[in-house]
Structures are given as structure tokens and as C-alpha cells.
Coordinates of C-alpha atoms in Angstrom, one line a residue:
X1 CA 31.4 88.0 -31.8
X2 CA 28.3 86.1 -31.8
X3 CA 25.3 87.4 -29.3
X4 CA 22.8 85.8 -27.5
X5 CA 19.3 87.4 -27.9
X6 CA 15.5 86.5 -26.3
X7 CA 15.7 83.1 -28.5
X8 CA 20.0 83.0 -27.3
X9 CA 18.6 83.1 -23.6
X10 CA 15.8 80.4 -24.0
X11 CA 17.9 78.3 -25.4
X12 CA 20.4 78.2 -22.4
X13 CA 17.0 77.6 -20.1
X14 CA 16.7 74.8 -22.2
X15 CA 20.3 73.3 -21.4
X16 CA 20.6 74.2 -17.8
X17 CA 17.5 74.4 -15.4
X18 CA 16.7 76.4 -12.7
X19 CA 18.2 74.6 -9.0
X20 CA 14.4 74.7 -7.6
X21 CA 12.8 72.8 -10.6
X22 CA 16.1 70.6 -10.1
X23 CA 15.4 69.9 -6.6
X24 CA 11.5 69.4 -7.1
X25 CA 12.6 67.0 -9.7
X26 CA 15.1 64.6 -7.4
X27 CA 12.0 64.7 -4.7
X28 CA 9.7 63.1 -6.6
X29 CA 12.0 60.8 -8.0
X30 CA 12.9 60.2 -4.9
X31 CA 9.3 59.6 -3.6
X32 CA 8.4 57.0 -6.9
X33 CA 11.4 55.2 -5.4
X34 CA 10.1 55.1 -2.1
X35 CA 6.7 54.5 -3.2
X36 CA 8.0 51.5 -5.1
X37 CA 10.2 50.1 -2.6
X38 CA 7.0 50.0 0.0
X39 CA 4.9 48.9 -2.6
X40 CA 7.6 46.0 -3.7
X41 CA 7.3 45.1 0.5
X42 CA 3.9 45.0 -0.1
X43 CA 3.4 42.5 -3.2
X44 CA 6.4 40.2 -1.4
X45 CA 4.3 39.9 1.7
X46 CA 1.4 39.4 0.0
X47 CA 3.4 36.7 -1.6
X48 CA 4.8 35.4 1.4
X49 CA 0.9 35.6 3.0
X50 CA -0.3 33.6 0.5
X51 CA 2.6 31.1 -0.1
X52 CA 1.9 30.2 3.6
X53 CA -1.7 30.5 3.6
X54 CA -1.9 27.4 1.6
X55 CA -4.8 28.9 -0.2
X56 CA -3.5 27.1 -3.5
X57 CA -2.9 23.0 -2.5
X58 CA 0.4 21.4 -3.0
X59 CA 2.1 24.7 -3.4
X60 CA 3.1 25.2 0.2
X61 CA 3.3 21.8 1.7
X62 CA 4.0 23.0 5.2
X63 CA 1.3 25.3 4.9
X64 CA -1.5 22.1 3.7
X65 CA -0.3 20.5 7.0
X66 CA -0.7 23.1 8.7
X67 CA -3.9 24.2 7.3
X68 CA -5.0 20.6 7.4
X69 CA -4.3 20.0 11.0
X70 CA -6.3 23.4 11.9
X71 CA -9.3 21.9 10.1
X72 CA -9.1 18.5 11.7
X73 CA -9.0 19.9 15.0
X74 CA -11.6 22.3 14.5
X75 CA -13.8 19.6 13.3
X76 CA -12.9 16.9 15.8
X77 CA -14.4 19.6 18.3
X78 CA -17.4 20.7 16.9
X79 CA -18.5 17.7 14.9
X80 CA -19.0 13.6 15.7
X81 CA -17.2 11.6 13.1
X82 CA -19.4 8.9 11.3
X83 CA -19.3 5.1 12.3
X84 CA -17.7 2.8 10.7
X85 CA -19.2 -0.5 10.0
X86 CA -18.2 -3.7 8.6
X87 CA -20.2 -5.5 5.5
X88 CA -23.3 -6.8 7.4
X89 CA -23.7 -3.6 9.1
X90 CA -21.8 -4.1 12.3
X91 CA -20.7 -1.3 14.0
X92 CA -17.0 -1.5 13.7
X93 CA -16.0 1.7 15.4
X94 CA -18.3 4.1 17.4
X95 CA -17.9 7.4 17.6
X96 CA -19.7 9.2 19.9
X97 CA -19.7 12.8 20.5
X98 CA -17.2 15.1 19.1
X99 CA -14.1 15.1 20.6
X100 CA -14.1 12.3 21.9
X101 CA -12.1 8.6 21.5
X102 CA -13.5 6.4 18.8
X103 CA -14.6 3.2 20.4
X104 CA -13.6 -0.2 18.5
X105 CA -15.0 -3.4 18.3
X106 CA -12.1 -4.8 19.6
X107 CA -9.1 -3.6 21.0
X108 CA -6.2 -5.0 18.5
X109 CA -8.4 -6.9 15.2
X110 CA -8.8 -3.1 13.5
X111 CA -6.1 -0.9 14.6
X112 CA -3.8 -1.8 11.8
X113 CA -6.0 -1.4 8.8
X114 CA -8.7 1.2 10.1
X115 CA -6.0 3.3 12.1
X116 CA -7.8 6.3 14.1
X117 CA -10.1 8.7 13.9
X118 CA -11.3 11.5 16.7
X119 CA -9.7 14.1 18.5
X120 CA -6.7 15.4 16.3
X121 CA -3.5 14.1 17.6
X122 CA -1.0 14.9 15.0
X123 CA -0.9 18.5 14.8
X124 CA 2.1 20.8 14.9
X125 CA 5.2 18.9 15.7
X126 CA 8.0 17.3 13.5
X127 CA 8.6 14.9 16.9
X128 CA 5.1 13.3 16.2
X129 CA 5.8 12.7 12.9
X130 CA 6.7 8.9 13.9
X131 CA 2.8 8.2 15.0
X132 CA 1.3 9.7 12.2
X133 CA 2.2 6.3 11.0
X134 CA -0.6 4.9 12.3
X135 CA -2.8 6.0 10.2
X136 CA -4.6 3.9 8.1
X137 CA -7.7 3.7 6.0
X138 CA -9.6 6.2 8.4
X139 CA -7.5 9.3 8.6
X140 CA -7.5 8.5 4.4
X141 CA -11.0 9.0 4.6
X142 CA -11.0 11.9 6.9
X143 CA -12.7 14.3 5.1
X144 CA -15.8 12.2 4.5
X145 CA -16.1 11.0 8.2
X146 CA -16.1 14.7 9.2
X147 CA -18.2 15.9 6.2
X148 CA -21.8 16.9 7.1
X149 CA -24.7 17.8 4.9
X150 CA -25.8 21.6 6.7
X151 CA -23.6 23.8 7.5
X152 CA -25.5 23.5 10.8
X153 CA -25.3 19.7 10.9
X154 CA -22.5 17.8 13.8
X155 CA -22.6 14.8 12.8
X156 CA -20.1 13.0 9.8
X157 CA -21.1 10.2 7.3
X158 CA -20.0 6.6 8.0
X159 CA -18.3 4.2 6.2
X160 CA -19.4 0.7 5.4
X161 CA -16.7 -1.4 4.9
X162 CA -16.5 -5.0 2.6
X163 CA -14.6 -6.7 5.4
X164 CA -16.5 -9.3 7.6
X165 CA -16.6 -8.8 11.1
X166 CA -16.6 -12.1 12.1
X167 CA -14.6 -13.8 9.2
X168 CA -11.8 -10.7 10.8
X169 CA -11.7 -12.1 14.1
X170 CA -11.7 -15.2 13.1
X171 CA -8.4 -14.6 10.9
X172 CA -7.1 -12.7 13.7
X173 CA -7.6 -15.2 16.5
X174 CA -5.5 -18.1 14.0
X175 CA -2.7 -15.4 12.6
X176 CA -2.2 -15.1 16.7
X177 CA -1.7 -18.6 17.2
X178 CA 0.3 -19.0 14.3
X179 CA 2.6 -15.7 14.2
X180 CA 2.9 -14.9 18.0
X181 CA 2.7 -12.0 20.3
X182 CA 5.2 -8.9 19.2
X183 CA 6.2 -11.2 15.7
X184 CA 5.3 -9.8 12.2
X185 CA 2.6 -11.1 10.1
X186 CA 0.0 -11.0 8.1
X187 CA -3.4 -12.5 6.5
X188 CA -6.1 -11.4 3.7
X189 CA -8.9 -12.7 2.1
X190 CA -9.9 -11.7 -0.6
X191 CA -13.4 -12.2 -3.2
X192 CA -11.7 -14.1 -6.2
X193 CA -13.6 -12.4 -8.8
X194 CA -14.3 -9.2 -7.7
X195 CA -11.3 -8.6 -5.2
X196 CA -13.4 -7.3 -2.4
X197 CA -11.3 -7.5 0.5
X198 CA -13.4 -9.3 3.3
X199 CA -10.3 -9.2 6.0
X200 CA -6.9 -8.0 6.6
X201 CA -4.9 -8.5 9.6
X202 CA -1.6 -6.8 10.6
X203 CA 0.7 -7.9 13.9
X204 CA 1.8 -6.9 16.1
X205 CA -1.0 -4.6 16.8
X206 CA -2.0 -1.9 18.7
X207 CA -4.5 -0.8 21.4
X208 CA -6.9 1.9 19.4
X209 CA -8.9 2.4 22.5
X210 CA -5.7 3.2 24.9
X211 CA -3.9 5.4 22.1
X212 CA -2.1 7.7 24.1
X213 CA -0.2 4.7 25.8
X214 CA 0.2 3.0 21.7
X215 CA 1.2 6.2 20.8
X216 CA 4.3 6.3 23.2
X217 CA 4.6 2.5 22.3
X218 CA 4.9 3.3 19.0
X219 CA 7.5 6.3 19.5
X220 CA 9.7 4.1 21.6
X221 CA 9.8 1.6 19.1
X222 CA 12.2 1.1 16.1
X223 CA 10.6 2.6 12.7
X224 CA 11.0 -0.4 10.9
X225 CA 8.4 -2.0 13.3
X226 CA 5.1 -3.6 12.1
X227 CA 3.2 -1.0 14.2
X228 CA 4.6 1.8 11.5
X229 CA 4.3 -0.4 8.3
X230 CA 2.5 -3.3 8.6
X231 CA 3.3 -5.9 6.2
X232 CA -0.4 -6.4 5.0
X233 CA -0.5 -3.1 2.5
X234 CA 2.1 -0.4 3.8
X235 CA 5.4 -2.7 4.6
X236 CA 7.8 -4.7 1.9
X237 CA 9.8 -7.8 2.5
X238 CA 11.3 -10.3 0.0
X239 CA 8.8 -12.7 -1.5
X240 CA 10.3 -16.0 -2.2
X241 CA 8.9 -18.5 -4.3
X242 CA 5.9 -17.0 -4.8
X243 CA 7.3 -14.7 -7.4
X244 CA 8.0 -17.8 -9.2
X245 CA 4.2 -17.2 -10.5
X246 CA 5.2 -14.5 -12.0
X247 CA 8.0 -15.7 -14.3
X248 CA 5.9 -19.2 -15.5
X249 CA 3.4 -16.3 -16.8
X250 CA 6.2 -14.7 -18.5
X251 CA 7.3 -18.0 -19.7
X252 CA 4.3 -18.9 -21.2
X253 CA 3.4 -15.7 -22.5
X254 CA 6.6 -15.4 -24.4
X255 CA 6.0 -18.4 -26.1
X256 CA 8.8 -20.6 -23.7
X257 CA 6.0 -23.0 -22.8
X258 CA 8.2 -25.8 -23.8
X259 CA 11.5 -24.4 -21.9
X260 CA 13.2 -26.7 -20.0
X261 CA 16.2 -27.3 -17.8
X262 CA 18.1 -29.8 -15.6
X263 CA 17.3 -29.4 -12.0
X264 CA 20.2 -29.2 -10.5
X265 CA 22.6 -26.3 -9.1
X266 CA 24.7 -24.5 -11.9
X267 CA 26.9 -21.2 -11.9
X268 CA 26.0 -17.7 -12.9
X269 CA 29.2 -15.8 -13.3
X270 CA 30.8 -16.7 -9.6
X271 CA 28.0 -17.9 -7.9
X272 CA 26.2 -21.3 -7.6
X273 CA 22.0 -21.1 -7.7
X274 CA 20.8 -24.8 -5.8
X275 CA 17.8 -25.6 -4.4
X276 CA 16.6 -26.3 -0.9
X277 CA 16.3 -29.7 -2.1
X278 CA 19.6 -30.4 -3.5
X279 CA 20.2 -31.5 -6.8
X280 CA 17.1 -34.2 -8.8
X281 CA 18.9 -33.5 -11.9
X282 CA 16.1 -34.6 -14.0
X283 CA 14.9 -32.0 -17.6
X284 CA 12.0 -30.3 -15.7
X285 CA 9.0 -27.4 -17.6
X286 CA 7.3 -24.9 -15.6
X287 CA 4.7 -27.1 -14.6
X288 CA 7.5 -29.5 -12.6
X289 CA 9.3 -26.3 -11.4
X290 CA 6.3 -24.8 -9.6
X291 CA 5.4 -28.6 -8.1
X292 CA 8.9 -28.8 -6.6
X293 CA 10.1 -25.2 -6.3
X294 CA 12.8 -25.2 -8.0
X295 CA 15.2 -22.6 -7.9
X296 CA 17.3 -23.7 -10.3
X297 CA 14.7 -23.8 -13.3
X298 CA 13.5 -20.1 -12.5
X299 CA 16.5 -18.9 -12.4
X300 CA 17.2 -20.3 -16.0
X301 CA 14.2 -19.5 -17.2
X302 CA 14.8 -15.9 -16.5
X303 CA 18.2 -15.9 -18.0
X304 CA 16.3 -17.2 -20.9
X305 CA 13.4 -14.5 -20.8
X306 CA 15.6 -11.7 -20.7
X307 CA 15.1 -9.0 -18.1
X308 CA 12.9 -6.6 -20.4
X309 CA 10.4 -9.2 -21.1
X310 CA 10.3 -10.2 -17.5
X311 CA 10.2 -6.9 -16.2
X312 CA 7.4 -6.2 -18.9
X313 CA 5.4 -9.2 -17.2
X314 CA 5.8 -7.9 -13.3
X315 CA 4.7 -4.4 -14.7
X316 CA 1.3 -6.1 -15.3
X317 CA 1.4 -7.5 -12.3
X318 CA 2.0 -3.8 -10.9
X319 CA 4.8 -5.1 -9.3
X320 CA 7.3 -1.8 -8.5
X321 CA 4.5 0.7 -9.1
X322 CA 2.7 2.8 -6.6
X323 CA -0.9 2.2 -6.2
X324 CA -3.5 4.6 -4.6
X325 CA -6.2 2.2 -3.4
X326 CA -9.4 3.1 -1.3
X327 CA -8.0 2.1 1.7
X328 CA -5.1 4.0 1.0
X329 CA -1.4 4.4 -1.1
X330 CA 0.6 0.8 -1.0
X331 CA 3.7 0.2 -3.0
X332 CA 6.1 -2.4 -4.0
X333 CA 9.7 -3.0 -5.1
X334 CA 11.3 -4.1 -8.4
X335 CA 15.1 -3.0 -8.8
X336 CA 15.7 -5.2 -11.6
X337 CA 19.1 -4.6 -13.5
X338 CA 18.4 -6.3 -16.6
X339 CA 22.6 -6.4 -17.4
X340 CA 23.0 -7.8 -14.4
X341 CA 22.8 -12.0 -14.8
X342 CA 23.2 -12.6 -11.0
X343 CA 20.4 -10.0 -10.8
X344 CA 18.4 -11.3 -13.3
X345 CA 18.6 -15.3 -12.1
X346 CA 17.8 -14.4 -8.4
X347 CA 14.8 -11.8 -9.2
X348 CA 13.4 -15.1 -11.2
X349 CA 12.7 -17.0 -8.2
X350 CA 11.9 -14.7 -5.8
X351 CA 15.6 -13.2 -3.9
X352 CA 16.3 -10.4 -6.1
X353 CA 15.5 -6.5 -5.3
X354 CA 11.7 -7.2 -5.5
X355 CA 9.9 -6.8 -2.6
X356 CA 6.6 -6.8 -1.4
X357 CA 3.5 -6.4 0.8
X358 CA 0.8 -9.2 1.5
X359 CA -2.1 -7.0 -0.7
X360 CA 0.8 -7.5 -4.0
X361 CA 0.9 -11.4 -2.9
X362 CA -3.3 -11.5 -2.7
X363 CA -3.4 -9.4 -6.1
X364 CA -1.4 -12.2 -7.9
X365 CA -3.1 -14.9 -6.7
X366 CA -6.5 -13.2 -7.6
X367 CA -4.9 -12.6 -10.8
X368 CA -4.8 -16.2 -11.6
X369 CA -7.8 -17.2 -10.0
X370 CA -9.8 -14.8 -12.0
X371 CA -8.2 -16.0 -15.3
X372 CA -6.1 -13.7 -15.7
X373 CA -7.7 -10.7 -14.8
X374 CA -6.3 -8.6 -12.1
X375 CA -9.4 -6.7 -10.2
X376 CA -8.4 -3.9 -7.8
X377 CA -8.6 -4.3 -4.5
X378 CA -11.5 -2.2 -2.5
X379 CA -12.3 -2.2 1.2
X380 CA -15.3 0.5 0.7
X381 CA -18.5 -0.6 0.2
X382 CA -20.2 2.9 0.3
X383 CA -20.4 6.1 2.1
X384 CA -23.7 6.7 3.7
X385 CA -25.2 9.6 5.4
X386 CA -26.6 9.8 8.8
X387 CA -29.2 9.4 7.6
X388 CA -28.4 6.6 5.4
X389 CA -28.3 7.7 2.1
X390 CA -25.4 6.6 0.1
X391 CA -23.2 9.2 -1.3
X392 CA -20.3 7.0 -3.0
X393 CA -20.5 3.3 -3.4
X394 CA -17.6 1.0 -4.2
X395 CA -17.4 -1.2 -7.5
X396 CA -15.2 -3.9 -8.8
X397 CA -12.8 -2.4 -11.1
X398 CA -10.1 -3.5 -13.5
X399 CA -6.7 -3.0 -12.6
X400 CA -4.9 -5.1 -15.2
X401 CA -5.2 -7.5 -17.9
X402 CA -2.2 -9.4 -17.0
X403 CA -2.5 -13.0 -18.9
X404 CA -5.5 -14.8 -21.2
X405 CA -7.1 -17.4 -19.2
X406 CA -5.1 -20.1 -20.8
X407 CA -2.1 -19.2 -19.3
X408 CA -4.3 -18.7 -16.3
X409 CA -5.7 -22.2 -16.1
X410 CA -1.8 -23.9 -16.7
X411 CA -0.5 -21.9 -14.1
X412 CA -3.4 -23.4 -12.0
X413 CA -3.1 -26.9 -12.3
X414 CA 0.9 -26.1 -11.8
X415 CA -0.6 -24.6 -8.1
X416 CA -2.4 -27.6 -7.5
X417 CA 0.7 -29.9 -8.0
X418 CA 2.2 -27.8 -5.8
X419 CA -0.5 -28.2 -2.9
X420 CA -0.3 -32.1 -3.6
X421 CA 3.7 -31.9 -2.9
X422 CA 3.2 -29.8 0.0
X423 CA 0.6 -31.5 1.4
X424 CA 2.3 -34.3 3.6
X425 CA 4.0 -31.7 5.7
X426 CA 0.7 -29.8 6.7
X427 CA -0.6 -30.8 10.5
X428 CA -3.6 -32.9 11.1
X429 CA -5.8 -35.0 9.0
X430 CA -8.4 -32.7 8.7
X431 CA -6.3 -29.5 7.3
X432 CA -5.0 -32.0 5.0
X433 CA -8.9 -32.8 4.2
X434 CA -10.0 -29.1 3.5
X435 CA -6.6 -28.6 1.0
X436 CA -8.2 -31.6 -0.8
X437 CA -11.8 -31.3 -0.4
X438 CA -12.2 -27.5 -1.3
X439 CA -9.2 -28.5 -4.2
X440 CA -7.1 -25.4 -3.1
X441 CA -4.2 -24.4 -5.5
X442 CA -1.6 -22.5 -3.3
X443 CA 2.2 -21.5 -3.7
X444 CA 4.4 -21.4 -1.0
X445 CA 7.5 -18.9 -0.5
X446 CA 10.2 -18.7 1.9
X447 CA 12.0 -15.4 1.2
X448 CA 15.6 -15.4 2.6
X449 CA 16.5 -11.9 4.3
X450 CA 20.2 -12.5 4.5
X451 CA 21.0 -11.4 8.1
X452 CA 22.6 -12.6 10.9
X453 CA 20.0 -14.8 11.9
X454 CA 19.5 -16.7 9.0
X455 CA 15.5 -15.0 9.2
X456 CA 12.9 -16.3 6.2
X457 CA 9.7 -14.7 5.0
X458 CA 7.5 -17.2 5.1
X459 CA 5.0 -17.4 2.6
X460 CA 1.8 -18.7 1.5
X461 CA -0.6 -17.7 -1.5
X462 CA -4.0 -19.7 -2.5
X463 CA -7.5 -19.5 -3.8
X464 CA -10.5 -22.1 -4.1
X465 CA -11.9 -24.2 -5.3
X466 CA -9.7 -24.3 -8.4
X467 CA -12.2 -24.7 -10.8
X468 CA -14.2 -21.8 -9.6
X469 CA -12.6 -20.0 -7.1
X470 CA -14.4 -18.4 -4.5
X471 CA -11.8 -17.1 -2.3
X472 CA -8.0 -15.6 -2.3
X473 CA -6.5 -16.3 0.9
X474 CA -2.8 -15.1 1.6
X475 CA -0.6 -16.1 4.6
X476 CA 2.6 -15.0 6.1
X477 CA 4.9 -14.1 8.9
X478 CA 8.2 -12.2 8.7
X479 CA 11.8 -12.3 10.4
X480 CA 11.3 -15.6 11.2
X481 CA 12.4 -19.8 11.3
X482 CA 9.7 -21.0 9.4
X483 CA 9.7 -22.0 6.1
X484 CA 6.3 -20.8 3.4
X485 CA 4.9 -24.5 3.9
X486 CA 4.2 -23.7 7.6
X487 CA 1.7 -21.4 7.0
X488 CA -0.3 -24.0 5.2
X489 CA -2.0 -25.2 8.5
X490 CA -3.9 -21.1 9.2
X491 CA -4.6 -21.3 5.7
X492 CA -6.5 -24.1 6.2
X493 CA -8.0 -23.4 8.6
X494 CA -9.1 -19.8 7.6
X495 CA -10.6 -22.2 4.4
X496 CA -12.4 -24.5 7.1
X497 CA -14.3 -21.1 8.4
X498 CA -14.9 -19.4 4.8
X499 CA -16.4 -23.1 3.7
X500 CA -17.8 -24.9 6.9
X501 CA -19.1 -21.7 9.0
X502 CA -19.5 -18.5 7.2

């Protein structure tokens, strides 16, 4: 039988241990586990602290509003925003002291464009979402009307604007008497060359000195309102004929200069295309087609195109991308299915998917004022200092190189055909004058919604003079019984100030 010595007993030490090292053993395991399981707490609320902190942006995006709307309110009580002021250094809005109401110029001219500054409104709650709305170029520059130079300083830098103060009420006071009281509309102006924008009006307005009573107008109202999106830069509605720009570029650019087409109404798949002038039935070319309107050519010619090289040609327009501009983030619609022939023939001339805002219609008329060239629109002339230095100034930029000016210049003297056609409708001998006299090309659109009502979008795009053009001027109202051609009589008349009085 086999013994166990000394080395026989060490070795069963070795196999079995002794029940108080066993127990000291399981309690520290038992205390790493613990250990571990409050350190794990630990590390997920530091997570959880910093995930809400908003220390990192765009990681938390509740936490940047709520971050965001601490440090608004914060400043709006300890610091006056800057001014802002319009081209010639008019004092556009005022602000005081700090927490205080910003004080406009007037009542209903800026409120749409500028939106509102001072005391923060908009803090916590999802049911104020809707009058965030409002805000326009203003709360986009935030930061910089709030930002000081010391640490010990209370007062913001301004910001000087490119728009004219009294070219803006001017456009205001004539979109009033054109558009109506509580009706959607809209006018720009534009620099032809550089795209400057010199005014921008937006209806129906709002009160920006009473905004506690806009702000529970606005909240009552429905969202799709003009007070949420005005139809200058932030709202989209169907453009009409004046997309039929658009597809003679694409025409000539493809080399389809010589394209033509009966003008009269024909079939796609099941449907008839006609135009609002019924059948001529004459071979028309581009040039004919944007002197008349006609449906029916720019429908055929976009069948022709194909709806890659057409799409390729809005792309350069930027129509259907999002664009962040100084005065904030405006979009547009395309929606094209290029399979789609009915889709393809009614995108052509202007009643497809594509929609837009007024800044898309003043970018392509600028576009072929400035021979091709597409400039980016800016409504910043610089950021100044209290005490007047100029931190940031704004420049024309590039934004596309859309055409060559030869396609530029043809599309032109289609334009001003299209004013000579047009021109026996428009009111009074002397807006008649000033189309002829400042030789204004223009293209006029009247967008169909298909509701109930039978509503248009009427339309009007322009620049002048023709043969060096000065000025982009853009007209329209929305939801309406008027035809594109009735806003020919405010353009002219915006023309008459820009040429006569300015």
C-alpha cells in the first residue's frame, strides 16, 4: 500500500485548500465585482453626463438646444445685441439695452427676412416649436449680434446689411397694393452682376415690435402659412413657365438649338399637354416657344432632352439642392422621374414635382443676366464692432457656372420677345413705357396648384436693361386668380423707382 509522506501531505494542500483561505478568496472576488459594478455605474453616468452636457456638438441634439437656449438667455440678459443697419447705414433695428425688445424701423417691411432678436423666447418647450419659425436672418446670426470683444464688454456687434432701406419700403408699399392684406407673396431685387440682394419682401407679415401678440398669431395659425415659410427664401410652390428658362438652356446646351415642334396640343401616354392659348399649330424653336409660352413645345423638347440631361441642367441651376446662404438655409424641389414621360413633359414647362422659392426664381434670372454666371446671393455687407471695426465683410461669390454667355444672350433676346408679347396686357401707358424704355427682358409663369379652387402661382422674373443689366427684379403672389402677366404692372413700377428715383 502506497503512503503519503511530508511531500504526500503537501501535495494534498495543493489540491484542496484550507476553508479560511477559501472564504478570503470568494470575498475579494466578491469585492472586484462590486468594485466593478460601481465603477461600471460610474463610467455610464459619466457617459450619460456628458452625452447630455452637449459638451461635443451635434452629438446630443437635445442637449445643443438646450445648451443653446441657456446661452441665449443668459446673454439676452446681461448683454445688448448689436444694430442692425441697412446699406447706407440706416438703423434698421435698434436694440437698446439688454433684455429688452428690439425696435424696427417699421412694424411689418422686416419681420419676414430679419426675424427677431432680444430677449430669448424660444427656450424649453416642444409647444413653441411652431414660432421658432420666425426666425430669420437674425437669430442665424445670433452668435455674432451677442458676441463682444472683453469679456467685460455688454454690448454685441451689428450687422450691415446690402438691402436698401428705402428701395424695401418702396417694394413693400407696391407688393401691398398688388398682393393684399393676409395673401401670399413676394418681391426681390437683386444686383445683376454681383447678386447683392438690395430687398426682399415676404406677406403676410408680422408685427416685430408687438411679438408676443405675432407670436400667438402665428401659433393659431395653419403651419403652411406664409408667417412660418415665407415664399421669398424659406417656402416652395410650383413655378410655372418660368422653369421654361431652364429647359431652352438645356436645349441649347445639348446642341437641340434647332429643335422644333408643332404648337399644338398632343398626347403623352393618356394625357393631352395644350396650351392656355389653344392650338397655333405652326413648327416653332425655343426662341418662338418662350415669346408665346408654349406648353406644348417644352414639353417636347423635354421628351427630346431626356430627363438625365435635363436634370443635369437644373442641377446647375441648384434647383433641388439645399443651399446655406448668409441669410440663412433655403431649399428647393426637383422630383424628377426620368422613366416617367408624363413626368418628364410636365417638369419641362414648369407643373412637374419642381418647386420653388422666389430667391431660386431671382438666381435664374441673375443667371442669365450675368451671362451665364450664377453669383450667390448675400444680404451681409459686413459685421462691424461697436466700435466700428469690421470683423467679416461679405463678397460676391460664384455659385455656379451654369451656361457660356452665348446661350446666355439667345435666351435674352427670347426674354425680350416675351416682354413685347406680354406687353399689351400691362396697365397704363407709362408701365408700358418703363418695360420699353429700360428694355426689360422678363418671363412670366402661372404655376397651376391643382386644388379645389382652381389657385395659380403667379409669376414674374426680369432684369435690365438687357444689354447690361443692372437689376434682377422677381415678382409673385401665391394661391391666387391671377395669371404671371399680372405681376408685370409692380414690376414696373419697382423698375420706375430703381431707374427714375433711387
Amino acid at each position: 500500500m502506497k503512503r503519503f509522506g511530508k511531500n504526500g501531505s503537501k501535495g494534498f494542500r495543493e489540491v484542496f485548500s484550507h476553508p479560511e483561505e477559501e472564504h478570503e478568496k470568494k470575498t475579494k472576488s466578491r469585492g472586484r465585482m462590486a468594485y466593478g459594478v460601481v465603477g461600471l455605474i460610474f463610467v455610464v453616468e459619466m457617459a450619460v453626463t456628458f452625452w447630455d452636457s452637449g459638451y461635443i456638438e451635434g452629438l446630443n441634439k437635445k442637449a445643443d438646444k438646450y445648451k443653446e437656449a441657456a446661452i441665449t438667455e443668459a446673454d439676452a440678459n446681461t448683454i445688448t445685441p448689436g444694430d442692425v443697419y441697412d446699406r447706407n447705414d440706416t438703423v434698421l433695428v435698434e436694440n437698446a439695452e439688454p433684455g429688452q425688445n428690439s425696435i424696427y424701423i417699421d412694424d411689418y417691411a422686416y419681420s419676414q427676412v430679419l426675424g427677431y432678436t432680444g430677449p430669448a423666447r424660444i427656450i424649453y418647450g416642444e409647444e413653441i416649436s411652431k414660432s421658432q419659425r420666425q426666425y430669420r436672418l437674425m437669430e442665424y446670426y445670433r452668435e455674432q449680434l451677442y458676441g463682444t470683444q472683453n469679456l467685460d464688454a455688454t454690448e454685441g456687434n451689428s450687422l450691415v446689411l446690402t438691402l436698401d432701406h428705402e428701395l424695401q419700403m418702396q417694394v413693400y408699399e407696391l407688393l401691398m397694393q398688388e398682393v393684399g392684406e393676409g395673401n401670399r407673396g413676394s418681391a426681390i431685387v437683386l444686383d445683376a452682376k454681383t447678386a447683392e440682394i438690395l430687398a426682399m419682401v415676404s406677406l403676410p407679415s408680422f408685427n416685430a415690435n408687438d411679438l408676443d401678440s405675432s407670436i400667438s398669431q402665428m401659433n393659431q395659425a395653419p403651419s403652411e402659412q406664409e408667417i412660418f415659410y415665407p415664399i421669398s427664401h424659406k417656402g416652395l410652390a410650383v413655378p410655372g413657365s418660368i422653369f421654361k428658362v431652364i429647359t431652352a438652356v438645356s436645349l441649347l446646351d445639348n446642341g437641340l438649338e434647332d429643335f422644333t415642334a408643332a404648337d399644338q396640343s398632343f398626347s403623352v401616354e393618356d394625357r393631352n399637354v395644350v396650351n392656355s392659348y389653344g392650338n397655333i399649330g405652326d413648327e416653332i424653336n425655343y426662341y418662338t416657344a418662350i415669346e408665346r409660352s408654349s406648353n406644348v413645345f417644352f414639353a417636347r423638347a423635354g421628351l427630346e432632352l431626356g430627363g438625365e440631361k435635363l436634370e443635369e441642367t437644373a442641377k446647375k441651376f441648384m434647383i433641388g439642392q439645399e443651399l446655406e446662404l448668409d441669410f440663412g438655409t433655403v431649399s428647393s424641389n426637383w422630383g424628377l422621374d426620368p422613366d416617367d414621360p408624363n413626368d418628364l413633359a410636365d417638369t419641362s414647362y414648369g407643373q412637374g414635382k419642381t418647386l420653388f422659392s422666389t430667391i431660386y426664381g431671382a438666381m435664374e434670372a441673375q443667371t442669365i443676366a450675368n451671362d451665364g454666371i450664377m453669383m450667390e446671393p448675400y444680404m451681409i455687407k459686413e459685421i462691424r464692432t461697436p466700435k466700428g471695426r469690421t470683423l467679416e465683410k461679405g463678397e460676391a461669390d460664384v455659385l455656379s457656372e451654369v451656361t457660356g454667355r452665348e446661350t446666355a444672350d439667345k435666351i435674352t433676346e427670347a426674354m425680350l420677345a416675351a416682354t413685347a408679347s406680354h406687353i399689351s396686357v400691362v396697365e397704363g401707358e407709362e408701365n408700358q413705357e418703363i418695360y420699353q424704355r429700360y428694355s426689360i427682358a422678363s418671363k412670366t409663369g402661372t404655376g397651376e396648384n391643382g386644388d379645389q379652387e382652381g389657385t395659380n402661382n403667379a409669376w414674374l422674373i426680369s432684369f435690365a436693361p438687357a444689354e447690361d443689366p443692372e437689376y434682377v427684379v422677381v415678382v409673385n403672389q401665391c394661391k391666387t386668380q391671377k395669371f404671371g402677366q399680372d405681376m408685370m404692372d409692380t414690376a414696373a413700377q419697382i423698375y420706375r423707382y430703381l431707374f427714375q428715383e433711387r
